[in-house]
Short mmCIF file of C-alpha atoms and ligand atoms in Angstrom, two decimals:
data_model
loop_
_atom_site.label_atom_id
_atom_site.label_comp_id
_atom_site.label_asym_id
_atom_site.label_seq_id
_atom_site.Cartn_x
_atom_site.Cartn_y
_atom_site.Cartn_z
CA UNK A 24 -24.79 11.12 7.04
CA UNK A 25 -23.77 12.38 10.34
CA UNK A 26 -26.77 14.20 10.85
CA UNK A 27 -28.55 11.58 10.43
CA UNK A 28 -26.64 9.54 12.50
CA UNK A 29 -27.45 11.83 15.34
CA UNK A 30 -31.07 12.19 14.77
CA UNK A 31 -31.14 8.09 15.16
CA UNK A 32 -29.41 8.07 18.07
CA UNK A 33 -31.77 11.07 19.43
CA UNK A 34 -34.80 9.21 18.75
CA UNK A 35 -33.20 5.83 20.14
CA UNK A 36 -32.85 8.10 23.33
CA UNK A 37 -35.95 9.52 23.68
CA UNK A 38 -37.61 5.96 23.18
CA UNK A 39 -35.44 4.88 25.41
CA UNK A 40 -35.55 6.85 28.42
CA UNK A 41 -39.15 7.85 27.62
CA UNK A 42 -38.66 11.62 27.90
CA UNK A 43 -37.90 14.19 25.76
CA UNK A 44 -34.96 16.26 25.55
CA UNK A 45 -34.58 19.70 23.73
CA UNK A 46 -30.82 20.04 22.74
CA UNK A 47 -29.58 19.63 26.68
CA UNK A 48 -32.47 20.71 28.11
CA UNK A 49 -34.99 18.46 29.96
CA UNK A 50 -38.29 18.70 29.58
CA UNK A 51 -39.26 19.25 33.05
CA UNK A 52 -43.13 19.29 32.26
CA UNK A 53 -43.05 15.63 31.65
CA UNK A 54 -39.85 14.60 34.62
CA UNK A 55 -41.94 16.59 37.47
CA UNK A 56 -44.84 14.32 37.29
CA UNK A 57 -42.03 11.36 37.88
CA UNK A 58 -40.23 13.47 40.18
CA UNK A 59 -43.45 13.99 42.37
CA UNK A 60 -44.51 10.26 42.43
CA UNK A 61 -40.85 9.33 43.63
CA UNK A 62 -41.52 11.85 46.12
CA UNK A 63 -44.61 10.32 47.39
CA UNK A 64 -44.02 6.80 46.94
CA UNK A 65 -41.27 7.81 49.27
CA UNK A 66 -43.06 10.06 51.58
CA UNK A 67 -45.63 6.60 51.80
CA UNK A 68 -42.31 5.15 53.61
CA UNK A 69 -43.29 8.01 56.44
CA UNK A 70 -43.91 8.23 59.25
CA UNK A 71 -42.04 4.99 60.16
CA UNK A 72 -44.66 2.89 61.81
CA UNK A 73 -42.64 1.54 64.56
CA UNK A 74 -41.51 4.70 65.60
CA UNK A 75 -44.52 6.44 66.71
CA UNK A 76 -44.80 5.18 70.30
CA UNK A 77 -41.12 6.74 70.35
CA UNK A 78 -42.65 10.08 69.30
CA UNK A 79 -45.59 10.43 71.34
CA UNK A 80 -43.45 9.27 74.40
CA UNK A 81 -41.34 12.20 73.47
CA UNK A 82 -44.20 14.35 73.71
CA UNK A 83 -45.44 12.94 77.08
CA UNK A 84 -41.80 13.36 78.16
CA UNK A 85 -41.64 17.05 77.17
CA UNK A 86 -44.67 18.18 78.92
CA UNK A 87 -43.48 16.68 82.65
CA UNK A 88 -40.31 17.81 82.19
CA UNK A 89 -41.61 21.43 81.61
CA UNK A 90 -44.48 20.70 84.00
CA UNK A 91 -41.75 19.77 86.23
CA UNK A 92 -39.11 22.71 85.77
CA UNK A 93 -42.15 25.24 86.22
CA UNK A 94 -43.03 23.93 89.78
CA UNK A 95 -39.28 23.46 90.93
CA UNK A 96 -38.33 26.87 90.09
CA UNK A 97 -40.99 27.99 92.91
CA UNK A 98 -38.85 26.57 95.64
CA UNK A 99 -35.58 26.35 94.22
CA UNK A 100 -34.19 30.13 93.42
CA UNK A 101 -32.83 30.05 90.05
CA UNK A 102 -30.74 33.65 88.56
CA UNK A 103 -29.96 33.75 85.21
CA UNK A 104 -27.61 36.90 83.74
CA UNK A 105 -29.49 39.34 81.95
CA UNK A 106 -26.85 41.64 80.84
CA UNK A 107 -22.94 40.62 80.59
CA UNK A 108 -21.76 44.79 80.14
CA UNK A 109 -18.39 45.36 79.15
CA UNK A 110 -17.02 45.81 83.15
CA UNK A 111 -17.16 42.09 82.89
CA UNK A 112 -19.33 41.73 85.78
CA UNK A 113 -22.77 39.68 85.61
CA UNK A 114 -26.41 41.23 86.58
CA UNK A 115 -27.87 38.64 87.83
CA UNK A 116 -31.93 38.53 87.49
CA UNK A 117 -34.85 35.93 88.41
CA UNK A 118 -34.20 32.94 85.74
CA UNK A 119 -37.49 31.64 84.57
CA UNK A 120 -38.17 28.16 82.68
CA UNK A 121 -36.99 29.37 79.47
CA UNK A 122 -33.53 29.62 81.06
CA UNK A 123 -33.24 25.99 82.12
CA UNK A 124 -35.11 24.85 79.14
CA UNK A 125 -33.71 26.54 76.19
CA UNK A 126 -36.66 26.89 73.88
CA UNK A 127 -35.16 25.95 69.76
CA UNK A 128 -38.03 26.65 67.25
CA UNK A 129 -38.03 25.63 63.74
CA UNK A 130 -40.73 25.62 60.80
CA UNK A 131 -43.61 23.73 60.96
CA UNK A 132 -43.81 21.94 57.40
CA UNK A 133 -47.15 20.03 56.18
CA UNK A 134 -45.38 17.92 54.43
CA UNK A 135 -41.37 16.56 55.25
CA UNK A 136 -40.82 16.41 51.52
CA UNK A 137 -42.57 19.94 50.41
CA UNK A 138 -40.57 22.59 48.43
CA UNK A 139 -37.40 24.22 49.93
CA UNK A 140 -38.55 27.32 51.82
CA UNK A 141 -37.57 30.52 50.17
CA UNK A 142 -36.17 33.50 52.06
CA UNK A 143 -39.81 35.36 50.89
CA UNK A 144 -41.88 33.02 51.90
CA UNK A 145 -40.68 32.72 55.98
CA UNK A 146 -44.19 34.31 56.98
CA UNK A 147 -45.29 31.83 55.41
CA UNK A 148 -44.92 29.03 57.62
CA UNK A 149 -45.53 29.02 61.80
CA UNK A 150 -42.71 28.72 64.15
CA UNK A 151 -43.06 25.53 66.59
CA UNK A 152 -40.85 24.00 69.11
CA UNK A 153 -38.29 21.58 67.22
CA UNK A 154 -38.70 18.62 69.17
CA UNK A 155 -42.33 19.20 68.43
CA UNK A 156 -42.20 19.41 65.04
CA UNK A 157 -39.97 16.28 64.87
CA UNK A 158 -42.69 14.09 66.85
CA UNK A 159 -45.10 15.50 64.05
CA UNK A 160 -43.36 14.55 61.14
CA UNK A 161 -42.87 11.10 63.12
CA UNK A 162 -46.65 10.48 63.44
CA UNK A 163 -47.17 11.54 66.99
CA UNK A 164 -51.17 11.51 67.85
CA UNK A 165 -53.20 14.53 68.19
CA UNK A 166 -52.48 18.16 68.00
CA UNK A 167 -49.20 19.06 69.19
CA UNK A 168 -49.71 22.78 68.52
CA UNK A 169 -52.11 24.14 70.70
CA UNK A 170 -50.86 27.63 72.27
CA UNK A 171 -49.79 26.20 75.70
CA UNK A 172 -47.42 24.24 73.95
CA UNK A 173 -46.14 26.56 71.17
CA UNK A 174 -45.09 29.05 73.39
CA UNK A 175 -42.95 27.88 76.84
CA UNK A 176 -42.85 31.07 78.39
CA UNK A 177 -45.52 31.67 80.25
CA UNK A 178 -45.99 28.47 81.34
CA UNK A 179 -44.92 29.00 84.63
CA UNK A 180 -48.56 31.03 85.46
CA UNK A 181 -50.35 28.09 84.90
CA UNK A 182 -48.46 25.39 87.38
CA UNK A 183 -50.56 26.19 90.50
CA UNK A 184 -48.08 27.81 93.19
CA UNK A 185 -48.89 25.60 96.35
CA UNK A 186 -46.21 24.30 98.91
CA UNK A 187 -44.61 21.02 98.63
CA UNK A 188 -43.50 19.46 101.33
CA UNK A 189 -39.88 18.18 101.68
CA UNK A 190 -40.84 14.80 100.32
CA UNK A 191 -43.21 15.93 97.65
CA UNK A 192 -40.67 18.21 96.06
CA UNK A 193 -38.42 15.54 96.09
CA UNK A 194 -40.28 13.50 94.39
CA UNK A 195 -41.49 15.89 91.55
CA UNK A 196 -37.33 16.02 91.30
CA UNK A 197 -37.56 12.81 90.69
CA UNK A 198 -39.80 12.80 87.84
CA UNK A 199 -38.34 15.54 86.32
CA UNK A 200 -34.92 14.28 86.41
CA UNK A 201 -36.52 10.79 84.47
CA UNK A 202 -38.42 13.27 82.22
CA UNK A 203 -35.24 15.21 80.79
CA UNK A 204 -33.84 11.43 80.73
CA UNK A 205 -36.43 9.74 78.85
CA UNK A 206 -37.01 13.18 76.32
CA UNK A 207 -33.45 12.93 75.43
CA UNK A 208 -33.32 9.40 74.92
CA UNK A 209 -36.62 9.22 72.71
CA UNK A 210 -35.03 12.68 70.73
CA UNK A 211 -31.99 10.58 69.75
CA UNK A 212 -34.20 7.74 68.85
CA UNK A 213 -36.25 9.97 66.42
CA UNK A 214 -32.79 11.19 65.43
CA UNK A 215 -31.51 7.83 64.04
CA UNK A 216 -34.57 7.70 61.71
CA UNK A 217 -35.50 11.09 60.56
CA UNK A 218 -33.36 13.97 59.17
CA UNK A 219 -32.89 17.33 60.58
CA UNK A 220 -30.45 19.90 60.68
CA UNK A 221 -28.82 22.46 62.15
CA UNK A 222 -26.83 25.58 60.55
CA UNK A 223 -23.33 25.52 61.37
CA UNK A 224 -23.35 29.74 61.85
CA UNK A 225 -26.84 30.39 63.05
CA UNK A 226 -27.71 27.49 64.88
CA UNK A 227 -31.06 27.63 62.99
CA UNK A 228 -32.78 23.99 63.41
CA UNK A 229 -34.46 22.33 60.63
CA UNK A 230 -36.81 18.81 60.91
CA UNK A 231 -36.50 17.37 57.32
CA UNK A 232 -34.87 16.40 54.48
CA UNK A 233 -33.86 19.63 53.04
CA UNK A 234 -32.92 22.70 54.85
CA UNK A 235 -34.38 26.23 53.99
CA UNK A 236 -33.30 29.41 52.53
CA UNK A 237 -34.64 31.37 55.05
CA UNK A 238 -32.40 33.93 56.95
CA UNK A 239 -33.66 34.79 59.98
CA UNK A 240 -32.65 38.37 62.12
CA UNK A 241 -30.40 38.32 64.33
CA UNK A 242 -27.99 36.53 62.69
CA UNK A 243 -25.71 38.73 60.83
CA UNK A 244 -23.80 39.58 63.93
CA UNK A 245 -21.84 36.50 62.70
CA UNK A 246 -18.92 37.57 60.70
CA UNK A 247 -17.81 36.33 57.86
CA UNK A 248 -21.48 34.92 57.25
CA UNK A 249 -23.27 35.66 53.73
CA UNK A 250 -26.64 35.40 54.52
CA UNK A 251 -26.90 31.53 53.49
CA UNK A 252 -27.08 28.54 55.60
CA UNK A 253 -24.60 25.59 55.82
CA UNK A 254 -27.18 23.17 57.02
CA UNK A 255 -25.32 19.99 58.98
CA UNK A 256 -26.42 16.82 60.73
CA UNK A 257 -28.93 18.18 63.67
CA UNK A 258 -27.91 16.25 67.08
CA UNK A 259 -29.81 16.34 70.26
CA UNK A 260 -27.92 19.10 71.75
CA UNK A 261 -28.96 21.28 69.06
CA UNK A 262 -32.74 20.44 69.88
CA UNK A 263 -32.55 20.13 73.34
CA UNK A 264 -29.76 22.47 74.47
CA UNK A 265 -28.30 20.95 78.12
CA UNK A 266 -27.93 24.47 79.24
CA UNK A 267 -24.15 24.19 80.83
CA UNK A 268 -24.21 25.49 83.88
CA UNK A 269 -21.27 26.15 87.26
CA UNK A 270 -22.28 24.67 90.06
CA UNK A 271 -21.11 25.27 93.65
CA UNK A 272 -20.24 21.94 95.52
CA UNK A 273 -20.01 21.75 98.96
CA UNK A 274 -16.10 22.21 98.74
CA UNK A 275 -16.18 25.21 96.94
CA UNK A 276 -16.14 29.01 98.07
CA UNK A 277 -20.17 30.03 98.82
CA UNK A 278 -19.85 32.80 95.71
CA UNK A 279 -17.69 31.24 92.71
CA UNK A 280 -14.70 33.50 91.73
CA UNK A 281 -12.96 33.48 88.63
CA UNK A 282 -9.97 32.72 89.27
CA UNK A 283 -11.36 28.93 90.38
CA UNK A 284 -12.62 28.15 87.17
CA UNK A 285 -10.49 25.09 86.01
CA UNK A 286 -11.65 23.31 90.02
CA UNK A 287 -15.41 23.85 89.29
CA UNK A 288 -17.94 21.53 87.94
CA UNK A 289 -20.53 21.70 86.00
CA UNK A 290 -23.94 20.53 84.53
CA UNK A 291 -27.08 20.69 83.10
CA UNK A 292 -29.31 23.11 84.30
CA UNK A 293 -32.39 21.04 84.84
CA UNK A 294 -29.62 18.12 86.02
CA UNK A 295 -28.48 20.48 88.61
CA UNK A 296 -31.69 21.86 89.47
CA UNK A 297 -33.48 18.37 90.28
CA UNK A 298 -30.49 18.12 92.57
CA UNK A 299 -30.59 20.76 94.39
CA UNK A 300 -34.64 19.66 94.76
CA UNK A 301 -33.30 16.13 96.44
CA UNK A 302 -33.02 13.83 93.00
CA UNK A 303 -31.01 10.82 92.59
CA UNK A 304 -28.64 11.77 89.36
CA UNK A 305 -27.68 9.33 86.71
CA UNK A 306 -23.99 8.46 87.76
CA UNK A 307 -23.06 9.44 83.56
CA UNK A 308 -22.72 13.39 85.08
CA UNK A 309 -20.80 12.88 87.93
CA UNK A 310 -17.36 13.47 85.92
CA UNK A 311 -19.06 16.73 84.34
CA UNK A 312 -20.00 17.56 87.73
CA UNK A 313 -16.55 17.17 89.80
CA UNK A 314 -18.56 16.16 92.50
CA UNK A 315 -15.48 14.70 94.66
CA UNK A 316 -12.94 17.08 92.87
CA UNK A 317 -10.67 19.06 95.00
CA UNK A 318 -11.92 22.73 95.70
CA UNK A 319 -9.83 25.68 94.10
CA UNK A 320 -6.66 26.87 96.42
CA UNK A 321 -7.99 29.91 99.05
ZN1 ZN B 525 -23.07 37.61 82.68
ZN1 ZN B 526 -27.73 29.78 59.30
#
């Protein structure tokens, strides 16, 4: 009697739900079909129409700015450290655009809502900027990865090195500085609407839903790590690193010493660099920037 109670209510289920189960297993050659076409009736939802002017602004955005950065860096010097030893001192060499613009790359995916990528199968799949990748899934037009703009170094050869005058480098400054402002701005945007991520130990950036398994070298310096990511809620900053920089003011001694850190400022590279080039800067980094702040005691 209780068997056949069970059978009923077995049957009743599987008419029901119209699958079939095997004991507690689910038949997963009859739920993936389902599973798929929830996928793409969702994926139809994508790109979000009114978004897409957003994205290909972005991409506008992103090519002044670096169009921009490459030209400044001709007539304003710019040092990055290469090497910070153990003696604690810095060796400082020629910084090049890469330095001001942080360069985050991620995997290009086909489709937002394809398979998780397995640790085996990172060859796989090409490695383009993040931002880029984000304007793709987000329907900007044309081909976003041609090689000028997969790779940022090296740019710099191909911005013709002629002299500005005062007034013209000025005003490249100018449209920089609104570059970096408008890429930012159009990054969040994107950000509202689509998901990415960002690993909380490797800083490894993802554009979609899901995160990958892929570990990537370089990363096991990080102790304590396991070799798996713990993927979070991507924010600008993790696509478009500011690149927080000292800066001298006027006030301040003409080589910055240690022991004046807490009177210094600071900024964004690129923020400081259109600057120093003659730019008007958004008042929003003035407190970053200490610009009226007293100068450290002699
Ligand atoms: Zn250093
Ligand atoms: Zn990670």
């Amino acid at each position: 009697m209780a068997l056949k109670q069970r059978k009923l209510c077995y049957h009743l289920w599987e008419n029901f739900s119209g699958c079939r189960f095997y004991s507690s297993r689910v038949d997963w050659d009859k739920l993936r079909p389902m599973i798929l076409e929830r996928i793409k009736r969702r994926a139809k939802d994508y790109p979000v129409r009114a978004m897409i002017p957003v994205a290909n602004d972005v991409v506008n955005a992103r090519a002044l700015l670096i169009e921009g950065v490459s030209s400044l860096i001709k007539f304003i010097p710019v040092k990055a450290c290469k090497r910070h030893a153990k003696n604690q001192f810095h060796t400082w060499i020629d910084g090049t655009l890469n330095d001001i613009l942080v360069p985050v790359e991620t995997f290009h995916l086909q489709n937002m809502f394809q398979d998780v990528i397995t640790h085996d199968q990172r060859f796989d799949f090409e490695r383009v900027p993040a931002v880029l990748e984000l304007c793709y899934q987000a329907g900007a037009n044309g081909c976003l990865y041609n090689s000028s703009s997969t790779s940022e170094a090296g740019k710099n050869d191909s911005v013709v090195a002629k002299s500005l005058s005062q007034h013209e480098l000025m005003s490249v400054a100018r449209l920089t500085m609104e570059a970096w402002e408008r890429f930012r701005s159009g990054v969040q945007k994107l950000l509202l609407v689509y998901p990415a991520k960002v690993c909380k130990y490797c800083s490894e950036v993802h554009i979609g839903p899901s995160g990958h398994k892929a570990r990537l070298c370089g990363v096991f310096k990080y102790e304590g790590w396991r070799g798996t990511h713990l993927w979070q809620k991507a924010k600008v900053d993790d696509l478009v690193p500011p690149k927080i920089i000292w800066r001298r003011r006027p006030q301040d001694p003409p080589v910055l010493l240690d022991k004046g850190r807490e009177f210094y400022g600071h900024a964004p590279a690129v923020v400081e660099l259109c600057m120093q080039a003659g730019a008007t800067i958004p008042v929003k980094y003035f407190c970053m920037m200490k610009m009226q702040g007293f100068p450290p005691p002699p």
